[in-house]
GROMACS .gro file of C-alpha atoms in nm:
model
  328
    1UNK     CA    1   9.545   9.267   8.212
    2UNK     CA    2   9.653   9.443   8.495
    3UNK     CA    3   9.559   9.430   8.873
    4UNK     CA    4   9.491   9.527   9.236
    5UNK     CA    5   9.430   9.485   9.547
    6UNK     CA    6   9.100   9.656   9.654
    7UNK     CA    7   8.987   9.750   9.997
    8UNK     CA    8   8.611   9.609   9.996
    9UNK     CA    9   8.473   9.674  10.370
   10UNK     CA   10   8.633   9.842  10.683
   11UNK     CA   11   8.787   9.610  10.898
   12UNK     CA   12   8.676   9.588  11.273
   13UNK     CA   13   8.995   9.517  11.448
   14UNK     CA   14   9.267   9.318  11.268
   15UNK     CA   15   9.184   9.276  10.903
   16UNK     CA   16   9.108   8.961  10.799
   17UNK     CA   17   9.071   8.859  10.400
   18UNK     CA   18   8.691   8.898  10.360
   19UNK     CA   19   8.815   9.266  10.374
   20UNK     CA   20   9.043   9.228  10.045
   21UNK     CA   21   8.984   9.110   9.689
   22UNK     CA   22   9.220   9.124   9.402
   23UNK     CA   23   9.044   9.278   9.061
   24UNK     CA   24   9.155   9.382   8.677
   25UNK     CA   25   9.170   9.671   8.670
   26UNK     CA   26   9.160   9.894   8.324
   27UNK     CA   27   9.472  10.097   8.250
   28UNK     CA   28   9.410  10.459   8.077
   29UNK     CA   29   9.607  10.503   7.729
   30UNK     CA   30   9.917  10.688   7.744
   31UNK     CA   31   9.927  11.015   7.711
   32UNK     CA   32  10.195  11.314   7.694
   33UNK     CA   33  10.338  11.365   7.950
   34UNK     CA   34  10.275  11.005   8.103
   35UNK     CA   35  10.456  10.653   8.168
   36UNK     CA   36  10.350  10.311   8.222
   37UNK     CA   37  10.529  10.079   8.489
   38UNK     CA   38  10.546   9.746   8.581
   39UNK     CA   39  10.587   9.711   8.950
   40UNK     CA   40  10.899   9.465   9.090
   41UNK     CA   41  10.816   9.542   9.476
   42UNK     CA   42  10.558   9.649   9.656
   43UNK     CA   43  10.582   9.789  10.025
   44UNK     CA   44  10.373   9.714  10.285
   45UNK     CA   45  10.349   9.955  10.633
   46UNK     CA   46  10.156   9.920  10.965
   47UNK     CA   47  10.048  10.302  10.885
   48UNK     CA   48   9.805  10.148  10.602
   49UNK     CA   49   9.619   9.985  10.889
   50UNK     CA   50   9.502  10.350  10.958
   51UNK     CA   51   9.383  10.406  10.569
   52UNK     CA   52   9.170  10.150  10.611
   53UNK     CA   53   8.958  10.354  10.856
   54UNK     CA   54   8.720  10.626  10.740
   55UNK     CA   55   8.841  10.914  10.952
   56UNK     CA   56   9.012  11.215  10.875
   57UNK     CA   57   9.412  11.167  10.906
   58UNK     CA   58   9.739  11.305  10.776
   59UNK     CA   59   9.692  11.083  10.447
   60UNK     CA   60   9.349  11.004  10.281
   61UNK     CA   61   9.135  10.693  10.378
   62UNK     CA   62   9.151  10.387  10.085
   63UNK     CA   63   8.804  10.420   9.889
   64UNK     CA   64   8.576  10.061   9.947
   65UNK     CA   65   8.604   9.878   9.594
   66UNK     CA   66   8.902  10.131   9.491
   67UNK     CA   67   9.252  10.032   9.443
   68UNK     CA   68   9.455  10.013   9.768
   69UNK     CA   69   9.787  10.289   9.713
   70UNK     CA   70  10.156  10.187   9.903
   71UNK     CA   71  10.488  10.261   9.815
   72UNK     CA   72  10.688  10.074   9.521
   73UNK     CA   73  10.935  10.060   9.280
   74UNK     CA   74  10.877   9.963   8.934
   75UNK     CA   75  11.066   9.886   8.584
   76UNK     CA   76  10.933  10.199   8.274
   77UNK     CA   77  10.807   9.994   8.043
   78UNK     CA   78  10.665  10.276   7.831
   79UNK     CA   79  10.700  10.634   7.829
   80UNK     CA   80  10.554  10.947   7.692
   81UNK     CA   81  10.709  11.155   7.940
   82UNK     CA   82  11.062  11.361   7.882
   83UNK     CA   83  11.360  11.239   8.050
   84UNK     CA   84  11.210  10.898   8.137
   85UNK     CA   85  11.297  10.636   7.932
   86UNK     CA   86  11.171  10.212   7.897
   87UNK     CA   87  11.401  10.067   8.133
   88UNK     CA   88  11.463  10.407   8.378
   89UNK     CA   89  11.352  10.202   8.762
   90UNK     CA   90  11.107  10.487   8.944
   91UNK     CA   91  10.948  10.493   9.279
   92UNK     CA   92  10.572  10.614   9.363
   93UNK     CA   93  10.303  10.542   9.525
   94UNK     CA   94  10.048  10.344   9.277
   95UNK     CA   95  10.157  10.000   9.482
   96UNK     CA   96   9.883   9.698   9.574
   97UNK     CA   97   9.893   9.653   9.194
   98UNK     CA   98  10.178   9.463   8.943
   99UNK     CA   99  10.113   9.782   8.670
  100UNK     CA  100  10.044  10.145   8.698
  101UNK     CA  101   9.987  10.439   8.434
  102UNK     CA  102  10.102  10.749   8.619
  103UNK     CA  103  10.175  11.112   8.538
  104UNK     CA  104  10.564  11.198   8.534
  105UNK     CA  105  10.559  11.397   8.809
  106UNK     CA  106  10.383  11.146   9.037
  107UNK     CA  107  10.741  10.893   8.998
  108UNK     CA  108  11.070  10.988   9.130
  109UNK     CA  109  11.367  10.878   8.905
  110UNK     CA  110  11.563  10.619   9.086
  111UNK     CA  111  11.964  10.790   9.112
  112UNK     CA  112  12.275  10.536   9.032
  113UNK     CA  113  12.392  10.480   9.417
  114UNK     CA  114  12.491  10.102   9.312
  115UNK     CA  115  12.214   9.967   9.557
  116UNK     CA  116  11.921   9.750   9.445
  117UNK     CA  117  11.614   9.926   9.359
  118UNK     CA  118  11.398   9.818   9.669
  119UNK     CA  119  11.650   9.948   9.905
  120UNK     CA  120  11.447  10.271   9.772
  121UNK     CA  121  11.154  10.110   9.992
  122UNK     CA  122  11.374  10.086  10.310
  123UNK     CA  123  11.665  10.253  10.402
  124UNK     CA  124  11.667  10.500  10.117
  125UNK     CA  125  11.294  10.521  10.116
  126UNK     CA  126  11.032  10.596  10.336
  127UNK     CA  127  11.135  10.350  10.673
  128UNK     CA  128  11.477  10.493  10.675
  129UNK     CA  129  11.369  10.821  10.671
  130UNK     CA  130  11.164  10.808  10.897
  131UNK     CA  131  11.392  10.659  11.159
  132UNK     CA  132  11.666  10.983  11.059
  133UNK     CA  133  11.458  11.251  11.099
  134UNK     CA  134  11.244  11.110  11.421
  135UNK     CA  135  11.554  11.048  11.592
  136UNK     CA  136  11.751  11.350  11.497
  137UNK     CA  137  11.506  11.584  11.471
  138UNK     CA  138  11.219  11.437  11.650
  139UNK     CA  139  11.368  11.335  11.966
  140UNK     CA  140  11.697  11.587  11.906
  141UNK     CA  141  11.919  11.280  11.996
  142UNK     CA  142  12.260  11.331  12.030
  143UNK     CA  143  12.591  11.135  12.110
  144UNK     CA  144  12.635  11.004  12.433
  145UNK     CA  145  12.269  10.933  12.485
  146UNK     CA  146  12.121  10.667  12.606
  147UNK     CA  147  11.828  10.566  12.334
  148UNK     CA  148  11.546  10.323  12.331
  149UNK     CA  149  11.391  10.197  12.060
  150UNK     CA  150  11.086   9.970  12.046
  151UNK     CA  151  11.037   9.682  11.762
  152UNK     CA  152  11.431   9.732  11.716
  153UNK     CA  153  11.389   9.411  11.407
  154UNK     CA  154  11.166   9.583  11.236
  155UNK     CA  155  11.223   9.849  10.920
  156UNK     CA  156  11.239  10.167  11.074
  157UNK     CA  157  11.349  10.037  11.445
  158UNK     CA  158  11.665   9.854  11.253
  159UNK     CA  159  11.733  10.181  11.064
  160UNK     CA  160  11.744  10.401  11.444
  161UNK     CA  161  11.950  10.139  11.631
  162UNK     CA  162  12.198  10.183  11.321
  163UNK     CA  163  12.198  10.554  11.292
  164UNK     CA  164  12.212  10.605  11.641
  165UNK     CA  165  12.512  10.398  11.673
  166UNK     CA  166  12.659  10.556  11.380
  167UNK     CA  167  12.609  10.899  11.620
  168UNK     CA  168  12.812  10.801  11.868
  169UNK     CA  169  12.503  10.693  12.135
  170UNK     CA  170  12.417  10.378  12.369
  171UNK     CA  171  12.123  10.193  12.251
  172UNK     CA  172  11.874   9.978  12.372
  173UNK     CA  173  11.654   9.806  12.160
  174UNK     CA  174  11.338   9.567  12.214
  175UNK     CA  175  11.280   9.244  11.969
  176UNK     CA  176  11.032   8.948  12.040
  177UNK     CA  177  11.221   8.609  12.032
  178UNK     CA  178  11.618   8.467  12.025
  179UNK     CA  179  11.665   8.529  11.666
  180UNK     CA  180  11.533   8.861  11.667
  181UNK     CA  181  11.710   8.962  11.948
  182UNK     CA  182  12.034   8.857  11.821
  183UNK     CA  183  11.970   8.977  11.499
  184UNK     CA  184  11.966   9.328  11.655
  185UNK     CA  185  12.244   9.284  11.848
  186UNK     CA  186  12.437   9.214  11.498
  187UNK     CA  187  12.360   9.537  11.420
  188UNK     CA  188  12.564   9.694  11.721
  189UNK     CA  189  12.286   9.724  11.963
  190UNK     CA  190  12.482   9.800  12.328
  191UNK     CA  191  12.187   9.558  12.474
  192UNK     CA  192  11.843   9.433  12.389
  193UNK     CA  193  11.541   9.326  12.560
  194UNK     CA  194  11.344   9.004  12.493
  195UNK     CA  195  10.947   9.111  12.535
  196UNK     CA  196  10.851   8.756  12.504
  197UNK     CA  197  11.116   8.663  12.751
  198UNK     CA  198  10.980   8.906  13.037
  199UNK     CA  199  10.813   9.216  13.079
  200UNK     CA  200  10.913   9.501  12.902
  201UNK     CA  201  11.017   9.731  13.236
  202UNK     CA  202  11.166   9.458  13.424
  203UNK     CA  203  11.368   9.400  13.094
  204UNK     CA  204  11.486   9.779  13.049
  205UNK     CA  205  11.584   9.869  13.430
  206UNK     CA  206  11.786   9.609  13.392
  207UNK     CA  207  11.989   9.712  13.027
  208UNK     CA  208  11.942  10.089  13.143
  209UNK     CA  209  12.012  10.126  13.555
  210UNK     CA  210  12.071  10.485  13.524
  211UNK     CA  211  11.749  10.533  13.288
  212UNK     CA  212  11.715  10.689  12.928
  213UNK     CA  213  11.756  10.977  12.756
  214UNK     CA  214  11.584  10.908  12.422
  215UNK     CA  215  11.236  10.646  12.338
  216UNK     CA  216  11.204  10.620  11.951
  217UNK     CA  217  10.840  10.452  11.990
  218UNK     CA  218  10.692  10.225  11.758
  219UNK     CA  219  10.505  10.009  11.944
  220UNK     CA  220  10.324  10.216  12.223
  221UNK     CA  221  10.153   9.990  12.509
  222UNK     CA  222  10.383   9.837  12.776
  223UNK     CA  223  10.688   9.981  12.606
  224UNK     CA  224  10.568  10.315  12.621
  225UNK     CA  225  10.509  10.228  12.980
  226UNK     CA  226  10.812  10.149  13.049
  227UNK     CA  227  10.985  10.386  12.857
  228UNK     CA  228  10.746  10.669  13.123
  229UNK     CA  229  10.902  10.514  13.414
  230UNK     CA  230  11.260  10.494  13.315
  231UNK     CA  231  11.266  10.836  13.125
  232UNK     CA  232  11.561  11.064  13.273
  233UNK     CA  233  11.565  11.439  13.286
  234UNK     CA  234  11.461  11.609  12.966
  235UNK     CA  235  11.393  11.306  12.803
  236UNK     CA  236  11.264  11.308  12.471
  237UNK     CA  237  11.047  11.092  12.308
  238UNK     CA  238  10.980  11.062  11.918
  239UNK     CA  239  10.648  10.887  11.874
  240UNK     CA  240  10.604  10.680  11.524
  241UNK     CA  241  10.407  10.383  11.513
  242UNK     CA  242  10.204  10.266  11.856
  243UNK     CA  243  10.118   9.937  11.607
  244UNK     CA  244   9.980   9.792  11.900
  245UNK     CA  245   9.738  10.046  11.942
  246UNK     CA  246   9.628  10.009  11.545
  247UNK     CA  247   9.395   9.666  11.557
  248UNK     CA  248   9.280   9.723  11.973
  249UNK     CA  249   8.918   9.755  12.062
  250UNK     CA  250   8.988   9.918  12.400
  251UNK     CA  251   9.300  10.294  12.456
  252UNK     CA  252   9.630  10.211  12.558
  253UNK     CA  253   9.651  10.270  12.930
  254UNK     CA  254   9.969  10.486  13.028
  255UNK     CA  255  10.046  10.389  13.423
  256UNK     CA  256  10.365  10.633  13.450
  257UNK     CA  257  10.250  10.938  13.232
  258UNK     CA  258  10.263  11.097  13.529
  259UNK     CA  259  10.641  11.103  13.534
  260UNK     CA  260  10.604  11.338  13.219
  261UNK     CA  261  10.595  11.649  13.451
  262UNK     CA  262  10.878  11.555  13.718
  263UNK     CA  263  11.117  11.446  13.428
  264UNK     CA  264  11.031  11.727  13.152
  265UNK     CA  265  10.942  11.486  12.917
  266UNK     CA  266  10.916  11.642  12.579
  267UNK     CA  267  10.728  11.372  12.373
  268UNK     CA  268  10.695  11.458  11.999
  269UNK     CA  269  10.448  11.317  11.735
  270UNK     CA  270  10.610  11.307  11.353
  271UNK     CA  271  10.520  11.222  11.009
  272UNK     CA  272  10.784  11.165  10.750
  273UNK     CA  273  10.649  11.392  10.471
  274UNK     CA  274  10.705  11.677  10.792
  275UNK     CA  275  11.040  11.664  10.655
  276UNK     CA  276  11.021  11.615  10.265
  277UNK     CA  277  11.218  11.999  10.147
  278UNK     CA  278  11.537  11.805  10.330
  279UNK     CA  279  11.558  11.466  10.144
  280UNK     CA  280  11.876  11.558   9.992
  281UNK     CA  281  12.039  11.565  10.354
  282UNK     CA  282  11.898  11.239  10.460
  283UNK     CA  283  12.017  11.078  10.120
  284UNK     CA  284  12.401  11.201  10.135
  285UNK     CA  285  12.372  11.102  10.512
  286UNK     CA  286  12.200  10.704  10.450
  287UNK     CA  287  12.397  10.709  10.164
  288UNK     CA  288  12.707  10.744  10.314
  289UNK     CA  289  12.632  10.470  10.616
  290UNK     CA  290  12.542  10.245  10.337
  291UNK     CA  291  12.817  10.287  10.144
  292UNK     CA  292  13.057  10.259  10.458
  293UNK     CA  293  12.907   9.961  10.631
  294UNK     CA  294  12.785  10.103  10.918
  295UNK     CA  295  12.367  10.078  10.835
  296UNK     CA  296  12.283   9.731  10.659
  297UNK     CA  297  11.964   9.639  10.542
  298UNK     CA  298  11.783   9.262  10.585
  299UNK     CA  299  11.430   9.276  10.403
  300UNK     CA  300  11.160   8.987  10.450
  301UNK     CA  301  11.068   8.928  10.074
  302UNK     CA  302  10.703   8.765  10.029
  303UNK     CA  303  10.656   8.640   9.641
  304UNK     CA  304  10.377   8.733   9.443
  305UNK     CA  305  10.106   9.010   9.440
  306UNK     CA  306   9.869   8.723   9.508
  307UNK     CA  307  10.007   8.757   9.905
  308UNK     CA  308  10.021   9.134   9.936
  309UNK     CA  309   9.765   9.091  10.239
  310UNK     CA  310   9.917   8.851  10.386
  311UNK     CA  311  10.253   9.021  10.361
  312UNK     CA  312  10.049   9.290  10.529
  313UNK     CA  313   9.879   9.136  10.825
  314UNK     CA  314  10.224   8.983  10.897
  315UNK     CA  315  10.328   9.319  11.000
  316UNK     CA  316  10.093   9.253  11.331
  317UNK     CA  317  10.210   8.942  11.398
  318UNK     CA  318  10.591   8.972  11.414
  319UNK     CA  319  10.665   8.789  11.097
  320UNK     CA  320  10.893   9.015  10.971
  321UNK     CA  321  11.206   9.095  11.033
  322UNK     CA  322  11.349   9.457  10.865
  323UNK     CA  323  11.127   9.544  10.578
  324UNK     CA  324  10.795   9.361  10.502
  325UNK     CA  325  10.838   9.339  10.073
  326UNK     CA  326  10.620   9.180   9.811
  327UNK     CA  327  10.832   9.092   9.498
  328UNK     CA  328  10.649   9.029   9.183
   0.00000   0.00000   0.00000
């Protein structure tokens, strides 16, 4: 029998696994027009920390005692649906779960681009387009830049340092720990910033003398901070994640928003979906780095559907670096 993860109370800061049980859940017969998949990953994003809350956002809040949605890619195991066939890998959104019945339209056919079907839930997917269109479009960077980018080990900070070296800029990114830091630096980071090893500000003056022209944030907090205070002239800022912002009991305090108004600071919120009707350009772009070498991918895989939350509430604690996966 099949199953998933429900959400069974609101957490009250970080989530802990009293808020979490994993259930059998029925699956409705298939019908025209429908197909039934069995998931092979499951995603897990610090944005679900928000769905957890019951207040009106850009995506719904999970139900209590419901089934918890993510992204995932799964193996067609059955199909009543035209041009999907047993065997065809898809993508959607019925993850938290090891099998789904879904409506055709609700999975997107995965195309032959000779990459393994989770890359779908990184750099092809939802992390790696968010870091293309929040620093393209977003923040408007351009070559010769000088960008920052916060939680640079993570899914979509890995994806910006890579795309905005692949644009011809200088970047800076920010990792917690040796092996973090040097794993960014593998990825052709011009310097990088230890956060455990000193404050964040002290840190950036020193990579960036002359200042920046570009903060892709993910974290918010200090780095934000610091980001205020270094900011050149018409600096832009693309604002994604704030994760540490997601589990806090008391605001963020911002000590050099003021430099906003001297600097022209243009700092712009996003949402991935803002740019869904240009997908196509984002996958013949990704596509390309891929193919050529010059954007890489290096997931953290947890096994089993059994440790979906814990996959999860690794997210908040660093453990992961590139994409957070659960393989089943």
């Amino acid at each position: 029998m099949a199953r998933a993860w429900h959400l069974t109370s609101r957490p009250s800061g970080m989530p802990i696994d009293d808020n979490f049980a994993l259930r059998e859940i029925d699956l409705p017969p298939l019908g025209e027009g429908m197909i039934r998949v069995r998931n092979l990953y499951l995603s897990v994003d610090p944005y679900m920390r928000g769905r957890m809350n019951d207040v009106k956002s850009y995506v719904p809040p999970f139900q209590i005692d419901q089934p918890m949605e993510g992204g995932a890619v799964g193996e067609v195991v059955e199909s009543k649906a035209e041009g999907i066939s047993p065997g065809d890998k898809v993508l959607h959104m019925a993850g938290w779960r090891d099998e789904a019945v879904l409506p055709a339209q609700a999975v997107t056919k995965l195309p032959d681009l000779g990459v393994p079907p989770q890359a779908f839930l990184g750099n092809l997917g939802l992390t790696g387009g968010t870091a293309y269109f929040g620093l393209l479009e977003a923040a408007q960077a351009k070559a010769g830049d000088i960008v920052f980018v916060s939680a640079a080990a993570g899914a979509v900070g890995s994806a910006v340092v890579q795309i905005a070296k692949a644009k011809g800029m200088t970047v800076i990114g920010s990792a917690g720990g040796a092996d973090k830091c040097e794993f960014v630096k593998s990825l052709g980071a011009d310097a990088v910033v230890d956060y455990k090893a000193q404050p964040v500000l002290k840190g950036l003056a020193a990579a960036a003398p002359d200042g920046i022209d570009v903060y892709f944030d993910n974290v918010g907090g200090d780095h934000l901070d610091a980001a205020f205070a270094l900011a050149r002239k018409d600096a832009r800022f693309a604002i994604c994640g704030m994760i540490e912002g997601y589990n806090a009991a008391e605001p963020m305090c911002f000590r050099f928003i003021m430099r906003v108004i001297a600097m022209r600071i243009r700092v712009q919120g996003f949402i991935y979906t803002d740019y869904m009707p240009r997908m196509s350009e984002f996958h013949r772009d990704m596509g390309g780095w891929i193919a050529s070498g010059q954007v890489k991918a290096r997931d953290t895989v947890v096994e089993g559907l059994e440790k979906t939350p814990e996959a999860f509430l690794g997210l908040f604690e660093g453990a992961n670096t590139g994409k957070m996966l659960v393989k089943l």
